[in-house]
Amino acid sequence: MERTRTLRESLRSNTFFNLPDTEIIDLLAKAFAPEIAQLKNASHTIETNVILRKWSFISEPSPSQRIFSGENYVEVNRSLTSILALKWLYVDDYEAFTCAQPPAIKLKLESFAQLRKLFMETLRSPDDYYSLLVATIVNDIGKDPDLTTEVIDALRKSEKPSTTSEESVPSTPIERQNHDMIVYIAADSHLVPLIEEMTALYSSETSDQRSDLLLGLRLGSSLNAAQLAQAENVPANLTGALVMRGNERAFEKKFLELLLDVAGADGHLYAKGAKAMSEPAWRAFAVTRQVLLAIVRGGTGSEEDTRNVKGVGNESEAALLRKGYDRVLIQRADMLSQQGFRALTVDDDEQRALLRLLTMSRTADKDQAEEIAAAFQSLESDTRTKLIHGLSVDGTNDGIAVLPYYIPALFAETLRATAPDSPATETEADHPPDHPTTGYPTEQEKQKRVRALASIMRFLARVYRGTKPGRNGSGKGEVVECDLSYAQGVIKGDGFGEDPERLDGLEISDEAYGRAFWEDHLSKFV
């Protein structure tokens, strides 16, 4: 507890957020040294396996360069930038928060005010702020392979898998779990010292800090809200929010952590500003919060439903979960319609499938929407039908839904790989673009992007393996994740932009889903 004393005292004396950014980094480096070491050791996601860029307006080192003698570490930079974003919100520094955002998608001042209000109203005490800092810093330590090994060793030595409640114990081997599940099991098994210290820190009047944090980790292990905001997951995943029933405050605190995670998501690329929390991102996450909050309060996420749902066993409940999920798609449709793109509806299977692709690809402007739509229409009829079917399974009572893990990142890598090149202007050097597209694409360059996007869609159609609503005829449903991160090698390889069809030859192995799953369920797909 001694290592965090200065940090906690600065929060209680209301001096922490008035410190310069560099002094905040130094204070965090001392208070959270073991956790930052774990972040230093963390494995990278496919969008972060890049070298941090230094733009002309960045005069000082990145957070990890300051701590580790000039070395850059992706997850350290992202986590510490998230905490700096909290500072910029607290002191109402709109310019610092948005300085790296391109003008076309820059967070509006009124949206910044809404975001700030959410934080100010939820965080009521210095202990709340400290708990949020702890949650933010431990959020990604599950990416440290050493922690996974520690969890495996501890569970093998124990008589029980963990103290985790039976309904949340993963059926998939621990070494195959995503990092959110790893850190939750570690925390629930008392393997995260920083969280353990919270028990001793807080009096009985504030003992909910640790329990709220554990509830948040449990929610994150079963429902990734960022996946919902990007339509990466499926309606059945919304039932993960049921763990927060009766714990609305714990949910709100967890959602603040998620917003900070998004705000710092580009911290490995740009050491200044909350670049990723743009206007489109905020609008998507604002709707996501409304959907999940409705479930936490006793509904299923749809605007009209407020019933207490204990499962998704009957058709009406499943339909209401889809309505909640579809609010995210409707928000995307409305945003693109305002940009001049044609109106789309979730009531048509093909249009709804296109909306999921537009949301997965984080499309926020008309030009990119037209490219996504053109790629979708360029698919052979049979392939497009299979893709529509796969994108339409909810995983509630209609069969097996495949969650294509990391597909938004693959779309992003494809767009980067096919971005037109042009020298950056002085303005662009001062304000980094949202993605590498800095010029005006020619018709030939547009067609190149459409070809590459179509290759991703054909790949995704194969990922679904012929699934479609009601395929297994059982009246039951389930969700299986398919880890697509291995496809980055093809997309990042030399020449992909010129020959995107090479992705058609990439095998989708059973191991991407988990061999045990396919051994148990293969008959449902044939």
mmCIF file of C-alpha atoms in Angstrom, residues 211-389:
data_model
loop_
_atom_site.group_PDB
_atom_site.id
_atom_site.type_symbol
_atom_site.label_atom_id
_atom_site.label_comp_id
_atom_site.label_asym_id
_atom_site.label_seq_id
_atom_site.Cartn_x
_atom_site.Cartn_y
_atom_site.Cartn_z
ATOM 1 C CA SER A 211 -16.676 -5.571 -5.287
ATOM 2 C CA ASP A 212 -17.660 -3.041 -7.963
ATOM 3 C CA LEU A 213 -14.289 -3.494 -9.632
ATOM 4 C CA LEU A 214 -14.632 -7.290 -9.618
ATOM 5 C CA LEU A 215 -18.128 -7.021 -11.040
ATOM 6 C CA GLY A 216 -16.740 -4.831 -13.792
ATOM 7 C CA LEU A 217 -14.050 -7.376 -14.596
ATOM 8 C CA ARG A 218 -16.683 -10.103 -14.650
ATOM 9 C CA LEU A 219 -18.811 -8.090 -17.055
ATOM 10 C CA GLY A 220 -15.798 -7.486 -19.285
ATOM 11 C CA SER A 221 -15.012 -11.206 -19.338
ATOM 12 C CA SER A 222 -18.439 -12.090 -20.749
ATOM 13 C CA LEU A 223 -19.455 -8.969 -22.659
ATOM 14 C CA ASN A 224 -17.065 -6.727 -24.548
ATOM 15 C CA ALA A 225 -18.945 -3.453 -24.955
ATOM 16 C CA ALA A 226 -16.480 -2.287 -27.617
ATOM 17 C CA GLN A 227 -17.437 -5.345 -29.649
ATOM 18 C CA LEU A 228 -21.069 -4.291 -29.352
ATOM 19 C CA ALA A 229 -20.280 -0.737 -30.447
ATOM 20 C CA GLN A 230 -18.593 -2.224 -33.540
ATOM 21 C CA ALA A 231 -21.244 -4.932 -34.152
ATOM 22 C CA GLU A 232 -18.459 -7.489 -33.772
ATOM 23 C CA ASN A 233 -20.448 -9.580 -31.306
ATOM 24 C CA VAL A 234 -24.062 -10.782 -31.561
ATOM 25 C CA PRO A 235 -27.358 -10.145 -29.714
ATOM 26 C CA ALA A 236 -26.865 -13.171 -27.426
ATOM 27 C CA ASN A 237 -23.776 -11.484 -25.983
ATOM 28 C CA LEU A 238 -25.991 -8.788 -24.488
ATOM 29 C CA THR A 239 -27.084 -11.281 -21.839
ATOM 30 C CA GLY A 240 -23.612 -10.805 -20.313
ATOM 31 C CA ALA A 241 -24.918 -7.541 -18.879
ATOM 32 C CA LEU A 242 -27.253 -9.541 -16.634
ATOM 33 C CA VAL A 243 -24.425 -9.882 -14.080
ATOM 34 C CA MET A 244 -24.926 -6.179 -13.373
ATOM 35 C CA ARG A 245 -28.622 -6.482 -12.470
ATOM 36 C CA GLY A 246 -29.111 -4.566 -9.260
ATOM 37 C CA ASN A 247 -25.633 -3.019 -9.571
ATOM 38 C CA GLU A 248 -26.195 -0.017 -11.804
ATOM 39 C CA ARG A 249 -23.458 2.022 -10.132
ATOM 40 C CA ALA A 250 -20.902 -0.743 -10.695
ATOM 41 C CA PHE A 251 -21.946 -0.828 -14.343
ATOM 42 C CA GLU A 252 -21.571 2.933 -14.738
ATOM 43 C CA LYS A 253 -18.073 2.802 -13.246
ATOM 44 C CA LYS A 254 -17.140 -0.068 -15.572
ATOM 45 C CA PHE A 255 -18.419 1.881 -18.547
ATOM 46 C CA LEU A 256 -16.250 4.857 -17.581
ATOM 47 C CA GLU A 257 -13.265 2.519 -17.674
ATOM 48 C CA LEU A 258 -14.316 1.394 -21.145
ATOM 49 C CA LEU A 259 -14.578 5.010 -22.330
ATOM 50 C CA LEU A 260 -11.086 5.717 -21.006
ATOM 51 C CA ASP A 261 -9.843 2.582 -22.768
ATOM 52 C CA VAL A 262 -11.221 3.955 -26.032
ATOM 53 C CA ALA A 263 -9.806 7.415 -25.343
ATOM 54 C CA GLY A 264 -6.324 5.933 -24.964
ATOM 55 C CA ALA A 265 -6.633 3.330 -27.708
ATOM 56 C CA ASP A 266 -4.319 5.245 -30.047
ATOM 57 C CA GLY A 267 -1.856 6.134 -27.310
ATOM 58 C CA HIS A 268 0.710 3.869 -28.968
ATOM 59 C CA LEU A 269 0.501 5.970 -32.137
ATOM 60 C CA TYR A 270 0.003 9.479 -30.808
ATOM 61 C CA ALA A 271 1.335 10.426 -27.398
ATOM 62 C CA LYS A 272 -0.938 13.466 -27.115
ATOM 63 C CA GLY A 273 -4.711 13.675 -27.001
ATOM 64 C CA ALA A 274 -7.569 11.192 -26.844
ATOM 65 C CA LYS A 275 -7.441 10.614 -30.587
ATOM 66 C CA ALA A 276 -9.729 7.573 -30.749
ATOM 67 C CA MET A 277 -12.627 9.193 -28.855
ATOM 68 C CA SER A 278 -13.872 11.002 -31.946
ATOM 69 C CA GLU A 279 -17.418 12.185 -32.576
ATOM 70 C CA PRO A 280 -18.450 8.925 -34.368
ATOM 71 C CA ALA A 281 -16.875 6.867 -31.574
ATOM 72 C CA TRP A 282 -18.659 8.812 -28.841
ATOM 73 C CA ARG A 283 -22.012 8.512 -30.598
ATOM 74 C CA ALA A 284 -21.558 4.755 -30.995
ATOM 75 C CA PHE A 285 -20.597 4.251 -27.361
ATOM 76 C CA ALA A 286 -23.360 6.541 -26.109
ATOM 77 C CA VAL A 287 -25.926 4.288 -27.791
ATOM 78 C CA THR A 288 -24.099 1.190 -26.531
ATOM 79 C CA ARG A 289 -24.365 2.526 -22.990
ATOM 80 C CA GLN A 290 -28.104 3.121 -23.398
ATOM 81 C CA VAL A 291 -28.619 -0.441 -24.657
ATOM 82 C CA LEU A 292 -26.653 -2.050 -21.835
ATOM 83 C CA LEU A 293 -28.064 0.237 -19.162
ATOM 84 C CA ALA A 294 -31.583 -0.793 -20.177
ATOM 85 C CA ILE A 295 -30.607 -4.432 -19.587
ATOM 86 C CA VAL A 296 -28.989 -3.622 -16.249
ATOM 87 C CA ARG A 297 -32.175 -1.844 -15.179
ATOM 88 C CA GLY A 298 -34.350 -4.840 -16.026
ATOM 89 C CA GLY A 299 -35.085 -4.667 -19.750
ATOM 90 C CA THR A 300 -33.405 -6.217 -22.761
ATOM 91 C CA GLY A 301 -31.953 -3.155 -24.411
ATOM 92 C CA SER A 302 -34.837 -2.350 -26.738
ATOM 93 C CA GLU A 303 -36.318 1.099 -26.310
ATOM 94 C CA GLU A 304 -39.795 -0.136 -25.423
ATOM 95 C CA ASP A 305 -38.942 -3.095 -23.195
ATOM 96 C CA THR A 306 -38.485 -2.822 -19.421
ATOM 97 C CA ARG A 307 -39.306 -6.379 -18.346
ATOM 98 C CA ASN A 308 -37.081 -8.453 -16.096
ATOM 99 C CA VAL A 309 -35.465 -11.024 -18.375
ATOM 100 C CA LYS A 310 -33.732 -14.013 -16.762
ATOM 101 C CA GLY A 311 -32.777 -15.735 -20.004
ATOM 102 C CA VAL A 312 -33.344 -15.803 -23.723
ATOM 103 C CA GLY A 313 -35.248 -19.037 -23.933
ATOM 104 C CA ASN A 314 -38.412 -17.793 -25.593
ATOM 105 C CA GLU A 315 -38.855 -16.099 -28.919
ATOM 106 C CA SER A 316 -40.113 -12.752 -27.662
ATOM 107 C CA GLU A 317 -37.140 -12.266 -25.352
ATOM 108 C CA ALA A 318 -34.723 -13.148 -28.155
ATOM 109 C CA ALA A 319 -36.471 -10.692 -30.448
ATOM 110 C CA LEU A 320 -36.189 -7.937 -27.855
ATOM 111 C CA LEU A 321 -32.457 -8.580 -27.429
ATOM 112 C CA ARG A 322 -32.089 -8.196 -31.187
ATOM 113 C CA LYS A 323 -33.980 -4.901 -31.026
ATOM 114 C CA GLY A 324 -31.539 -3.681 -28.405
ATOM 115 C CA TYR A 325 -28.571 -4.781 -30.497
ATOM 116 C CA ASP A 326 -30.068 -3.213 -33.620
ATOM 117 C CA ARG A 327 -30.120 0.203 -31.960
ATOM 118 C CA VAL A 328 -26.348 0.243 -32.512
ATOM 119 C CA LEU A 329 -26.872 -0.507 -36.215
ATOM 120 C CA ILE A 330 -29.644 2.081 -36.518
ATOM 121 C CA GLN A 331 -27.341 4.714 -35.036
ATOM 122 C CA ARG A 332 -24.751 3.889 -37.726
ATOM 123 C CA ALA A 333 -27.423 4.086 -40.430
ATOM 124 C CA ASP A 334 -28.584 7.481 -39.178
ATOM 125 C CA MET A 335 -25.035 8.842 -38.993
ATOM 126 C CA LEU A 336 -24.194 7.748 -42.537
ATOM 127 C CA SER A 337 -27.538 8.984 -43.849
ATOM 128 C CA GLN A 338 -26.670 12.418 -42.485
ATOM 129 C CA GLN A 339 -23.436 12.164 -44.484
ATOM 130 C CA GLY A 340 -25.419 11.570 -47.677
ATOM 131 C CA PHE A 341 -25.269 7.780 -47.849
ATOM 132 C CA ARG A 342 -28.463 5.962 -48.758
ATOM 133 C CA ALA A 343 -30.895 5.047 -46.000
ATOM 134 C CA LEU A 344 -30.651 1.495 -44.650
ATOM 135 C CA THR A 345 -33.020 -0.482 -42.452
ATOM 136 C CA VAL A 346 -32.496 -3.356 -40.023
ATOM 137 C CA ASP A 347 -35.800 -4.867 -41.153
ATOM 138 C CA ASP A 348 -34.240 -6.200 -44.374
ATOM 139 C CA ASP A 349 -31.695 -9.034 -43.938
ATOM 140 C CA GLU A 350 -29.375 -7.830 -46.687
ATOM 141 C CA GLN A 351 -29.419 -4.214 -45.561
ATOM 142 C CA ARG A 352 -28.923 -5.265 -41.943
ATOM 143 C CA ALA A 353 -25.929 -7.379 -42.967
ATOM 144 C CA LEU A 354 -24.467 -4.368 -44.780
ATOM 145 C CA LEU A 355 -25.014 -2.256 -41.666
ATOM 146 C CA ARG A 356 -23.072 -4.778 -39.604
ATOM 147 C CA LEU A 357 -20.210 -4.592 -42.116
ATOM 148 C CA LEU A 358 -20.295 -0.787 -42.046
ATOM 149 C CA THR A 359 -20.192 -0.855 -38.248
ATOM 150 C CA MET A 360 -17.475 -3.532 -38.105
ATOM 151 C CA SER A 361 -15.343 -1.419 -40.448
ATOM 152 C CA ARG A 362 -15.950 1.688 -38.297
ATOM 153 C CA THR A 363 -17.201 3.510 -41.355
ATOM 154 C CA ALA A 364 -18.046 7.123 -40.545
ATOM 155 C CA ASP A 365 -18.161 8.862 -43.934
ATOM 156 C CA LYS A 366 -20.030 8.510 -47.213
ATOM 157 C CA ASP A 367 -17.004 7.671 -49.379
ATOM 158 C CA GLN A 368 -15.943 4.695 -47.297
ATOM 159 C CA ALA A 369 -19.571 3.596 -46.977
ATOM 160 C CA GLU A 370 -19.846 3.557 -50.774
ATOM 161 C CA GLU A 371 -16.677 1.423 -50.993
ATOM 162 C CA ILE A 372 -17.968 -1.065 -48.411
ATOM 163 C CA ALA A 373 -21.311 -1.283 -50.220
ATOM 164 C CA ALA A 374 -19.601 -1.734 -53.598
ATOM 165 C CA ALA A 375 -17.439 -4.535 -52.227
ATOM 166 C CA PHE A 376 -20.510 -6.216 -50.737
ATOM 167 C CA GLN A 377 -22.381 -6.064 -54.041
ATOM 168 C CA SER A 378 -19.361 -7.329 -55.973
ATOM 169 C CA LEU A 379 -19.498 -10.681 -54.162
ATOM 170 C CA GLU A 380 -20.849 -13.659 -56.051
ATOM 171 C CA SER A 381 -24.492 -14.276 -55.183
ATOM 172 C CA ASP A 382 -23.819 -17.502 -53.288
ATOM 173 C CA THR A 383 -21.015 -15.932 -51.245
ATOM 174 C CA ARG A 384 -23.099 -12.875 -50.421
ATOM 175 C CA THR A 385 -25.997 -15.081 -49.315
ATOM 176 C CA LYS A 386 -23.711 -17.093 -47.013
ATOM 177 C CA LEU A 387 -22.337 -13.868 -45.572
ATOM 178 C CA ILE A 388 -25.832 -12.483 -44.970
ATOM 179 C CA HIS A 389 -26.858 -15.719 -43.256
#
